XYZ file of C-alpha atoms in Angstrom:
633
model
C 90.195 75.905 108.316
C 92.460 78.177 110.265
C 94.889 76.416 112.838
C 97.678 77.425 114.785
C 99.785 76.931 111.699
C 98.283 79.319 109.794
C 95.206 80.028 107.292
C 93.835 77.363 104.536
C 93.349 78.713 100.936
C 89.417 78.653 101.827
C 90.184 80.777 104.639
C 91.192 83.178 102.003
C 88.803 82.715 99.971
C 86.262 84.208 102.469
C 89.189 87.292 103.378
C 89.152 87.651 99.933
C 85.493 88.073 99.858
C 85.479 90.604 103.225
C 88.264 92.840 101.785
C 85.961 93.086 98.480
C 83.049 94.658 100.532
C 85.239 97.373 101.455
C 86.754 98.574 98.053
C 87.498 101.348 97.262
C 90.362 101.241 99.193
C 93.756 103.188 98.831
C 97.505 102.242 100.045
C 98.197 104.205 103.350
C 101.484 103.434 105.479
C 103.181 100.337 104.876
C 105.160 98.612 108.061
C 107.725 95.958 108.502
C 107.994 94.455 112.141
C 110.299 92.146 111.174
C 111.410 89.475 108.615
C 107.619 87.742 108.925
C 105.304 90.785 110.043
C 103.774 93.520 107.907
C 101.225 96.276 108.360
C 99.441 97.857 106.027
C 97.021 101.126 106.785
C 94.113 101.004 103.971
C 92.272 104.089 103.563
C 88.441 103.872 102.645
C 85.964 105.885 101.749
C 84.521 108.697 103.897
C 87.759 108.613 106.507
C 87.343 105.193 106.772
C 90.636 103.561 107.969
C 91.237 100.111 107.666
C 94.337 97.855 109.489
C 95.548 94.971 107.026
C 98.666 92.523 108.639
C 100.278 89.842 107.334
C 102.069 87.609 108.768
C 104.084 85.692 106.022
C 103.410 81.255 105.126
C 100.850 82.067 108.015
C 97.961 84.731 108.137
C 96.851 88.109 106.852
C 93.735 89.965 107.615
C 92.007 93.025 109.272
C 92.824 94.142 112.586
C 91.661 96.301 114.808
C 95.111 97.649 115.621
C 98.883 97.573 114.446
C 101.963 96.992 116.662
C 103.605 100.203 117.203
C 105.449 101.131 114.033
C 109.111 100.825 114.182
C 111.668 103.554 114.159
C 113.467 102.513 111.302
C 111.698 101.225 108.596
C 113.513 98.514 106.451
C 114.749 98.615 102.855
C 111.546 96.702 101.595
C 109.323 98.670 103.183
C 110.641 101.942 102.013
C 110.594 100.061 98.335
C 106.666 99.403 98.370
C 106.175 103.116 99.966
C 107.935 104.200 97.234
C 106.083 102.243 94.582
C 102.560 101.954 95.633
C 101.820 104.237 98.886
C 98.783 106.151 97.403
C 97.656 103.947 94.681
C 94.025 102.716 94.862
C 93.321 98.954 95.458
C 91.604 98.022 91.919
C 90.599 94.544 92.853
C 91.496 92.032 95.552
C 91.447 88.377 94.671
C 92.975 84.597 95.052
C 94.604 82.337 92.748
C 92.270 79.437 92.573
C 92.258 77.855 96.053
C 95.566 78.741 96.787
C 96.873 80.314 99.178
C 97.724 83.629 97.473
C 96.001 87.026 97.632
C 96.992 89.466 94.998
C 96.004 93.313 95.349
C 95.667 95.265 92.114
C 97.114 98.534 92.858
C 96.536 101.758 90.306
C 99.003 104.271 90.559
C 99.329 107.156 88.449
C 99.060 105.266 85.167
C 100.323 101.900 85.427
C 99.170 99.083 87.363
C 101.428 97.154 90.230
C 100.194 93.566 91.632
C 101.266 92.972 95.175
C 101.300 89.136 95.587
C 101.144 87.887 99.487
C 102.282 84.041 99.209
C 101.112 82.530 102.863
C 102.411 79.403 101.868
C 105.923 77.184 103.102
C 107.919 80.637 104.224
C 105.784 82.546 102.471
C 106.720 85.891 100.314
C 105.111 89.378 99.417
C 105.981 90.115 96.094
C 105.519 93.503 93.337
C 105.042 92.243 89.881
C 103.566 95.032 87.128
C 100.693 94.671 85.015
C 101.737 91.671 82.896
C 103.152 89.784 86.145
C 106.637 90.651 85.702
C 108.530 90.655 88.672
C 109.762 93.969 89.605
C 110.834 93.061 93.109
C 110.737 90.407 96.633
C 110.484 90.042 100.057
C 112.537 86.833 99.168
C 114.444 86.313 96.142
C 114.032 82.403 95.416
C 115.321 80.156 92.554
C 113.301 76.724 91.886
C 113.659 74.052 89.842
C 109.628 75.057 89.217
C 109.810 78.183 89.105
C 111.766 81.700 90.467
C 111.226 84.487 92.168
C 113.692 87.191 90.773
C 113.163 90.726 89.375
C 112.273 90.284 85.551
C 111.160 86.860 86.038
C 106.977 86.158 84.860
C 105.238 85.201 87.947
C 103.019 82.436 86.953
C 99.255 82.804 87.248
C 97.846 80.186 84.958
C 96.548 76.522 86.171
C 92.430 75.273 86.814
C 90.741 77.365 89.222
C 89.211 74.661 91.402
C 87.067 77.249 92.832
C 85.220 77.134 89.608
C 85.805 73.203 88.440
C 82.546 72.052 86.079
C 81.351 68.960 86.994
C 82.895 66.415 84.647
C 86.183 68.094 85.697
C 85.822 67.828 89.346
C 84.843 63.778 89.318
C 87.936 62.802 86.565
C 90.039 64.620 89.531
C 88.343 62.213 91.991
C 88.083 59.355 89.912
C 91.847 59.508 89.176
C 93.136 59.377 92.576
C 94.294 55.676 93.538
C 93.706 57.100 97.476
C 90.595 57.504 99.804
C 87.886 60.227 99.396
C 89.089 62.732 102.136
C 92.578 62.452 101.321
C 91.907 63.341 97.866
C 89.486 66.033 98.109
C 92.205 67.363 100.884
C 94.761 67.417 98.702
C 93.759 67.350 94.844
C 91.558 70.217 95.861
C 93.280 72.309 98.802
C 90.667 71.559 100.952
C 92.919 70.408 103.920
C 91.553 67.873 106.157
C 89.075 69.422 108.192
C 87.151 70.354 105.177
C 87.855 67.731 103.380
C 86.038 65.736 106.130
C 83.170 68.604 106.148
C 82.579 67.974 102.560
C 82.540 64.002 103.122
C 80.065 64.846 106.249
C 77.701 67.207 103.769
C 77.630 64.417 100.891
C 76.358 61.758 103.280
C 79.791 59.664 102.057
C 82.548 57.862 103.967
C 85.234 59.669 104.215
C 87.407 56.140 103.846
C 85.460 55.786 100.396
C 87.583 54.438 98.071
C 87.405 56.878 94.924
C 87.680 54.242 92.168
C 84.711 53.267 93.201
C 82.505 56.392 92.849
C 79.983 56.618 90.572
C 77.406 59.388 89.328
C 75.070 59.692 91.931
C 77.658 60.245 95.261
C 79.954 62.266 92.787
C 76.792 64.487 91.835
C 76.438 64.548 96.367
C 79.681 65.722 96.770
C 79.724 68.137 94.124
C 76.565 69.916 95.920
C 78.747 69.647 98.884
C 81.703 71.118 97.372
C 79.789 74.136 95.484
C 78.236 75.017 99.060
C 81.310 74.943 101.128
C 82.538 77.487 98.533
C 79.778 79.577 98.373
C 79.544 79.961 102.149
C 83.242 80.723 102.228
C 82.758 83.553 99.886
C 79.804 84.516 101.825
C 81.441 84.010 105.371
C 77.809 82.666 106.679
C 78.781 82.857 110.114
C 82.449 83.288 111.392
C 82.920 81.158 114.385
C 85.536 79.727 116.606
C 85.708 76.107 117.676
C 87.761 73.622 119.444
C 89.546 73.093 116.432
C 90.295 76.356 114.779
C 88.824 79.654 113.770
C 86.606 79.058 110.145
C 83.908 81.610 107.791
C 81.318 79.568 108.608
C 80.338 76.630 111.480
C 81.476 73.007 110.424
C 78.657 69.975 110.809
C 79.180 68.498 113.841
C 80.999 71.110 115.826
C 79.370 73.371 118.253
C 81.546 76.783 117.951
C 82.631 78.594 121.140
C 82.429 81.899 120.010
C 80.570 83.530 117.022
C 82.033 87.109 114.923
C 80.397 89.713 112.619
C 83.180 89.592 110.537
C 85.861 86.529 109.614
C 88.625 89.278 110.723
C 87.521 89.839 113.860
C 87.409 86.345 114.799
C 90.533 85.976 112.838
C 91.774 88.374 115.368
C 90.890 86.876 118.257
C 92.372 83.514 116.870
C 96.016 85.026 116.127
C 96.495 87.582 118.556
C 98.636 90.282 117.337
C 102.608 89.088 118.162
C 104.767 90.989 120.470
C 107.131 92.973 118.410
C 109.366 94.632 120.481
C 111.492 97.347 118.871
C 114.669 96.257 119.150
C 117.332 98.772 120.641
C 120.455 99.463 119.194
C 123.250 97.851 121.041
C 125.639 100.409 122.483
C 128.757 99.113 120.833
C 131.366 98.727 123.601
C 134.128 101.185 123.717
C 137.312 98.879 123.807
C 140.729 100.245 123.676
C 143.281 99.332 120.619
C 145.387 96.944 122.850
C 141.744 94.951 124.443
C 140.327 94.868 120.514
C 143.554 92.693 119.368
C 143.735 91.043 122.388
C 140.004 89.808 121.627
C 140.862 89.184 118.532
C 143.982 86.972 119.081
C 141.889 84.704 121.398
C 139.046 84.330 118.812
C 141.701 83.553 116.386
C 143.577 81.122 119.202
C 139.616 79.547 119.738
C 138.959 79.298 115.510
C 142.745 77.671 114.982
C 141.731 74.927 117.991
C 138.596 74.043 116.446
C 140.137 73.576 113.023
C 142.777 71.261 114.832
C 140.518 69.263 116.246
C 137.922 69.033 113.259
C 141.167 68.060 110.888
C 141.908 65.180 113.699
C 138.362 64.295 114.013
C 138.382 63.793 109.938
C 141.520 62.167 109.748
C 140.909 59.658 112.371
C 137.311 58.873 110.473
C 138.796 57.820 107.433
C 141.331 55.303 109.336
C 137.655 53.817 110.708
C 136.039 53.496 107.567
C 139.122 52.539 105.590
C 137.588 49.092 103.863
C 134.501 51.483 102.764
C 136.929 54.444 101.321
C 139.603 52.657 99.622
C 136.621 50.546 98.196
C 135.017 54.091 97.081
C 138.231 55.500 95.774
C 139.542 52.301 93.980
C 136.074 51.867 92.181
C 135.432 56.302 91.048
C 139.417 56.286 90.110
C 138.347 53.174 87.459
C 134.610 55.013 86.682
C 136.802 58.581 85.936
C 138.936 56.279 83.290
C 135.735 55.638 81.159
C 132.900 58.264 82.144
C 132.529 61.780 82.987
C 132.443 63.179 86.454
C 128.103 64.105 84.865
C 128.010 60.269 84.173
C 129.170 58.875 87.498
C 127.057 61.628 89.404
C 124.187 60.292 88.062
C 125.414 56.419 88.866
C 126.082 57.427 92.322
C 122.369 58.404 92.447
C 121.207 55.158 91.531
C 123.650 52.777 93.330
C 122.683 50.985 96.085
C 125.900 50.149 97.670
C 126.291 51.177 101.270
C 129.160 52.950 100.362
C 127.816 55.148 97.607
C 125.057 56.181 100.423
C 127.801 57.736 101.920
C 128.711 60.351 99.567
C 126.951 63.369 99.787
C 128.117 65.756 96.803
C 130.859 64.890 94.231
C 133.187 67.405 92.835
C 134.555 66.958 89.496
C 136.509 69.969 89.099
C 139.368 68.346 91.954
C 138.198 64.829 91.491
C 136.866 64.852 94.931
C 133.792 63.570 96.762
C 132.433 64.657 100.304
C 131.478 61.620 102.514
C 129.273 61.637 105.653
C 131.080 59.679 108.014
C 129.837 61.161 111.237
C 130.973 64.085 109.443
C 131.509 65.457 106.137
C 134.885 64.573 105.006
C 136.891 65.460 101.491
C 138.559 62.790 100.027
C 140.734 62.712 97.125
C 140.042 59.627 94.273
C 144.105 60.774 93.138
C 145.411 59.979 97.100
C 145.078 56.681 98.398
C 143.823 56.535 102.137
C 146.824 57.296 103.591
C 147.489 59.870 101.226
C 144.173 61.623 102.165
C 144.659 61.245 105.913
C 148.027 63.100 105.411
C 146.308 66.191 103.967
C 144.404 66.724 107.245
C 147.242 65.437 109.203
C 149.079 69.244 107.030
C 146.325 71.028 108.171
C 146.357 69.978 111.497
C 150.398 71.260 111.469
C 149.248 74.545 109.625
C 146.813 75.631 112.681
C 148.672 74.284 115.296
C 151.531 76.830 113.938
C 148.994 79.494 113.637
C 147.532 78.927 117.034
C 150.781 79.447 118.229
C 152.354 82.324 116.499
C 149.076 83.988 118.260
C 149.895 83.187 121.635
C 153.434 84.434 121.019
C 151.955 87.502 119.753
C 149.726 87.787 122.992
C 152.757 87.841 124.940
C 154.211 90.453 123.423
C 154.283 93.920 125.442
C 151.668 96.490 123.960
C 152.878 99.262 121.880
C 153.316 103.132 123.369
C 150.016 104.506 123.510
C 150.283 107.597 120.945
C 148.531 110.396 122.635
C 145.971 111.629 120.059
C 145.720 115.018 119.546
C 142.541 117.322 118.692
C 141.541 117.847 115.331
C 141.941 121.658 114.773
C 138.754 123.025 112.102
C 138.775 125.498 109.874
C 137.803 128.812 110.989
C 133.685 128.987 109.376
C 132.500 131.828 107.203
C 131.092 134.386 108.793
C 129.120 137.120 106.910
C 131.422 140.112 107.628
C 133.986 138.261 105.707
C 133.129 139.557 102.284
C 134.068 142.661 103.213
C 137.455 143.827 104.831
C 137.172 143.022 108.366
C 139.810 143.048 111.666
C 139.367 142.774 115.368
C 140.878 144.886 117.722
C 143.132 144.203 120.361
C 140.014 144.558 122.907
C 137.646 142.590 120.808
C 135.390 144.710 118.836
C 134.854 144.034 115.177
C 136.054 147.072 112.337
C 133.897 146.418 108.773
C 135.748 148.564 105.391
C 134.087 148.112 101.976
C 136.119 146.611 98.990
C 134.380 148.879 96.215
C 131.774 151.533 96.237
C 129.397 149.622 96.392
C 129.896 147.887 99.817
C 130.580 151.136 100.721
C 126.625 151.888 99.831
C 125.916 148.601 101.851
C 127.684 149.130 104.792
C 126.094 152.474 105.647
C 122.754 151.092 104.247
C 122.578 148.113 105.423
C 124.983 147.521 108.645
C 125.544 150.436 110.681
C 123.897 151.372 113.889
C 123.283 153.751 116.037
C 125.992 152.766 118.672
C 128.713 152.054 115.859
C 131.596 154.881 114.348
C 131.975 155.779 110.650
C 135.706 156.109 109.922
C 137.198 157.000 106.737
C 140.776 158.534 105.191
C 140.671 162.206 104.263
C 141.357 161.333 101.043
C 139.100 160.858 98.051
C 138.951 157.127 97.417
C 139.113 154.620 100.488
C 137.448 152.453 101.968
C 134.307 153.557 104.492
C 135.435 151.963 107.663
C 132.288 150.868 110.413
C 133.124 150.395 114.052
C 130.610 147.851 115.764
C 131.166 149.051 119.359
C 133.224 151.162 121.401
C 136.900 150.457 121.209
C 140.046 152.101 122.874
C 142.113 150.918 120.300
C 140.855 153.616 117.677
C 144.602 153.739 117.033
C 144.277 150.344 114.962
C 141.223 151.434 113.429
C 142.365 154.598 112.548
C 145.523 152.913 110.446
C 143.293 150.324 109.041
C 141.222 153.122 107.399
C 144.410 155.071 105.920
C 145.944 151.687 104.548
C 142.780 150.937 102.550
C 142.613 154.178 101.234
C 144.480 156.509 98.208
C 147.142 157.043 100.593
C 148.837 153.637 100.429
C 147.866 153.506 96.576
C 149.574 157.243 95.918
C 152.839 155.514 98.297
C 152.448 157.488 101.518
C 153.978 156.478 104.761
C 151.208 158.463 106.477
C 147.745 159.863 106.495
C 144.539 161.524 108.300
C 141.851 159.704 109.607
C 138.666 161.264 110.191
C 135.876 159.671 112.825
C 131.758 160.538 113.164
C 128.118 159.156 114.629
C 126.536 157.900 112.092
C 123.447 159.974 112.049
C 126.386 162.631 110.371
C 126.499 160.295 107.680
C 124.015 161.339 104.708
C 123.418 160.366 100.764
C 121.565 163.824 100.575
C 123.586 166.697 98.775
C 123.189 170.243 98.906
C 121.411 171.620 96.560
C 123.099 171.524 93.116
C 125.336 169.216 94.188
C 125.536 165.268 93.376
C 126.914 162.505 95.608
C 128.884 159.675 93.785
C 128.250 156.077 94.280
C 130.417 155.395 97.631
C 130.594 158.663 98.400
C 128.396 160.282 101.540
C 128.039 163.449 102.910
C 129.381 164.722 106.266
C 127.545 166.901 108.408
C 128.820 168.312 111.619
C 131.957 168.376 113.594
C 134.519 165.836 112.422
C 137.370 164.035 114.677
C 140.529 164.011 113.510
C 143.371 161.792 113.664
C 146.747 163.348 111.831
C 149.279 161.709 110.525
C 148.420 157.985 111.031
C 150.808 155.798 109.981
C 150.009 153.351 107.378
C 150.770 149.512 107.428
C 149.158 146.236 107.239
C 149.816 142.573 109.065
C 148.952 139.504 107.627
C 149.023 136.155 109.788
C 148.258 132.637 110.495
C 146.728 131.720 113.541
C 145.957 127.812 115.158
C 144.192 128.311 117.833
C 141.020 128.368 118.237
C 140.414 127.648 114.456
C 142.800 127.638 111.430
C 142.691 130.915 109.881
C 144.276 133.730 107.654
C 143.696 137.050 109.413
C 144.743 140.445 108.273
C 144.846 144.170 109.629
C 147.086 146.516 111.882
C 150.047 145.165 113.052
C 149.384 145.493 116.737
C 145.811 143.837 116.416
C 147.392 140.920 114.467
C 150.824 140.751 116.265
C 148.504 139.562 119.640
C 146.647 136.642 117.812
C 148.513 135.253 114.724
C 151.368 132.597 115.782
C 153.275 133.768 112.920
C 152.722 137.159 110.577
C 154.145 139.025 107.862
C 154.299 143.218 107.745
C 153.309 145.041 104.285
C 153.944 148.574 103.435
C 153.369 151.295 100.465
C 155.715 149.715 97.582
C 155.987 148.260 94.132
C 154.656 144.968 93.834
C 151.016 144.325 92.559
C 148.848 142.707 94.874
C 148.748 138.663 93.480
C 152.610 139.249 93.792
C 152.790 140.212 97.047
C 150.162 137.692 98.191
C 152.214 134.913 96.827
C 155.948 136.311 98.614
C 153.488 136.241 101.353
C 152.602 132.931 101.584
C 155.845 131.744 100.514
C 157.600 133.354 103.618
C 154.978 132.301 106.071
C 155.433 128.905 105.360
C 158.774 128.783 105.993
C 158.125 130.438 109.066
C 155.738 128.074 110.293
C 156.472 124.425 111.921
C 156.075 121.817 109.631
C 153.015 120.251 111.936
C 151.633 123.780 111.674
C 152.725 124.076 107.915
C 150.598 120.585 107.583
C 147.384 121.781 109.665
C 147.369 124.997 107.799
C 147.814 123.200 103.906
C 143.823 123.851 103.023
C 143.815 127.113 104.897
C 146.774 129.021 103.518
C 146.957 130.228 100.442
C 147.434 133.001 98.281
C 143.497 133.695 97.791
C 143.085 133.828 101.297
C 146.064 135.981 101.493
C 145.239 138.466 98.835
C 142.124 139.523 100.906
C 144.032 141.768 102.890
C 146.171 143.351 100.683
C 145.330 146.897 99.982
C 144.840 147.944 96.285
C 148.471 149.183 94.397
C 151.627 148.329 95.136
C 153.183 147.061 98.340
C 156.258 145.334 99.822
C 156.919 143.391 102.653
C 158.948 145.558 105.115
C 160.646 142.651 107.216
C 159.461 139.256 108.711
C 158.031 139.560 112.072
């Protein structure tokens, strides 16, 4: 029953049978090769692991291994994952003799049918409980039937696995053809079992079928109820000279014997070589090569077209008897009938020249001819009239064709040198807080409220860092990650985000400790305030610091707002504006700010820096009360 070409609905009759003895079985990993090939991993009981593949209109059984699964699986694939990866094979069986397996697949509650077709191109389709189509391999429409989402796939017809007697000898009787060609084909035996059957009965297989009567029709009925039984008993997988079958044929000594239909299945249709197909490393082509490629396919497509338009015109001067007859004769028909009507006409005619059409076109009153080649013509032009409209298309490419080899001789345009994209500068997690780097690199942390003051001293400062704050209740506590030499910068970053710029002092003192001098413990009686720590120990001092605050763009090597002391800021930001103790509430300042910036800024700069500069960004490094901007730097 199996050939080269592929299994026989028999042959499936006895998978059908094997995959039965195996149930329970439950939807592992689902692979697809390629457009034909599909693996399926069933899981069994007790570990058991089972290999299912199908190759589409051709085979599908067990194997004892899968191709290597590919990288990327496809869109169906993914879809039956999705839909029934996990659900437990209810039932496995085939629609009468066909050749059609359908798995019944439970899955949470519902029911899915997976339908593998193995016949023409074959399909492998997901229909729900009732046999509605959910979704295909292959989408089909025919005039029979269709294969579309929503669609009932059809199930009914006679099982002629299970014909009664009077029903199986009317379907012989009927046939006006020999006994093996109609057992082969009004039964879906094929012809090697067909002849088997013939063999069993002890009846020519030439037998001419209107002349059987009860006694060889009871013969071959024995026959055909014991070719199905040992198909759905597999007595005996062998392999022959002519094919791989459940069970050995009458006649033909096998060449190898199986256990199990599968394996000699397998050794039949050896697995096919799937190789995983590499991406193609797209070449890199330059602006200038990519037209010029694209001008000569364009120069290649308008010479074709030329010569096909030729090709047809010249065809129609060599049939010209046969097409004036044709367009003389539908011009008269279109006077009297529909375009519907004279379709159907055209079918029937047996004119040489109606053989000639091969579609008709009502909505331009055209037909398509084969002449050597199919060719429009017109029934509203005459001949010459029809030859001129390929004769205008011939004109239109040839003008094409040549306004793209003017265009290849043109001189490419100045390369524009492409410049790097500049990114945004990312969020780091110091930037909640108020934050500056000194001129030597080291990064200065102040609190915004209270309570990042708690956190800071909590939660970020080290041993090796420097607590810094203004000697004046209410500022910001100011953490030194490193040593610096630029304690000058830190020292008037501390005294602008204090009470001293607030109260409108030009000036202030800093103070500076180690952090194990840093406590939340009070003295006895005492209580600390949240944001407020206790200082034990010798204090450094830094008198009269002078209080001021930078804010700036900078470019390079990310597009940022930065903000601090003016000499720390001066050294990185392209351009920067200079705040001092004044009147204007924060937001206000912020947006005079941004304002002046921008018109300090080029306008590629000003462009680069649209998402990145704004008054948000700028208000972050104003200090609390009012300020005013001393001058632009």
């Amino acid at each position: 029953m199996a050939t080269k070409q592929g299994m026989s609905g028999l042959d499936l009759t006895a998978l059908t049978a094997e995959m039965k003895s195996h149930l329970p079985l439950w939807i592992g990993k689902i692979y697809q090769y390629d457009t034909m090939n599909f693996g399926f991993r069933l899981n069994g009981e007790n570990k058991a692991r089972h290999l299912f593949f199908v190759e589409i209109g051709r085979r599908a059984h067990m194997v004892p291994r899968l191709p290597p699964a590919p990288k990327n699986p496809s869109g169906y694939s993914m879809y039956l994952r999705k839909y029934i990866e996990g659900g437990k094979v209810l039932s496995v069986t085939q629609k009468s003799i066909e050749r059609v397996i359908i798995l019944e697949i439970g899955k949470g509650e519902g029911i899915l049918k997976m339908i593998i077709e193995l016949f023409d191109e074959g399909n492998i389709i997901l229909t729900d409980g009732n046999n509605v189509i959910q979704n295909a391999l292959k989408r089909r429409r025919f005039r029979e039937r269709e294969i579309v989402s929503g669609e009932v796939y059809e199930m009914g017809g006679p099982d002629l696995a299970a014909l009664p007697f009077d029903t199986f000898s009317e379907t012989l009787k009927e046939s006006d053809r020999d006994l093996v060609r109609t057992i082969a084909t009004n039964l879906m035996f094929g012809g090697v079992m067909a002849e088997e059957l013939c063999s069993r009965a002890g009846v020519e297989k030439e037998f001419p079928t209107k002349y059987l009567d009860d006694r060889i029709l009871q013969s071959l009925y024995t026959a055909y109820r014991g070719i199905l039984n040992d198909a759905a008993s597999i007595a005996g997988p062998v392999i022959d000279g002519r094919g791989c079958w459940p069970f050995p044929l009458t006649g033909s000594p096998p060449v190898s014997g199986h256990p199990t239909f599968s394996e000699a299945l397998s050794e039949f249709f050896p697995l096919p070589k799937i190789e995983e197909k590499e991406t193609a490393r797209k070449e890199v082509l330059s602006r200038e090569e990519r037209i010029r490629r694209q001008q000569e396919a364009a120069i290649t497509k308008f010479e074709a077209k030329i010569a096909e338009s030729e090709r047809a015109a010249e065809l129609i001067y060599e049939h010209y008897s046969d097409v004036s007859h044709l367009i003389t004769t539908l011009a008269a028909a279109a006077e009297k009938m529909s375009w519907q009507q004279i379709a159907e006409v055209l079918k029937k005619a047996d004119h040489p020249a109606a053989a000639m059409i091969v579609s008709v076109n009502p909505a331009d009153a055209s037909v398509v001819l084969d002449l050597g080649m199919k060719v429009t013509v017109s029934i509203k032009k005459s001949v010459e009239g029809n030859v001129g409209v390929y004769y205008d298309q011939m004109k239109k490419f040839r003008s094409k064709k040549e306004g793209a080899i003017r265009a290849m001789s043109r001189p490419p345009a100045p390369k524009k040198e492409a410049k790097p994209i500049q990114k945004r500068q990312k969020p780091k997690w110091y930037h909640r807080f108020r934050w500056f780097e000194t001129s030597d690199g080291v990064l200065v942390i102040g609190g915004r409220d209270a309570d990042q003051n708690e956190e800071l001293v909590r939660k970020y400062m080290e041993g090796g860092d420097t607590f810094v704050h203004a000697d004046i209740h209410g500022g910001s506590v100011v953490i030194v990650k490193g040593k610096t030499e630029r304690m000058d910068e830190v020292t008037a970053f501390a005294a602008s985000f204090s009470n001293f710029w607030k109260s409108g002092y030009g000036s202030g003192d800093v103070y500076a400790v180690r952090p194990d001098q840093v406590s939340k413990t009070p003295e006895s009686g005492e209580y600390i305030a949240k944001g407020a720590f206790v200082i034990r120990g010798e204090r450094k001092y830094y008198r009269s610091v002078p209080l001021g605050i930078a804010i700036g763009v900078v470019t390079e090597p990310t597009l940022a707002v930065i903000g601090g002391p003016e000499n720390a800021i001066r050294e990185r930001a392209k351009e920067m504006v200079r705040l001092t103790p004044g009147t204007f509430e924060p937001n206000d300042i912020a947006k005079k700010a941004v304002r002046i910036l921008r018109d300090q800024i080029s306008a590629t700069d000003a462009k680069l820096l649209r998402s990145v500069l704004s008054t948000e960004a700028v208000a972050a490094f104003v200090p609390a009360g009012g300020s005013d901007i001393l001058e632009e730097a």
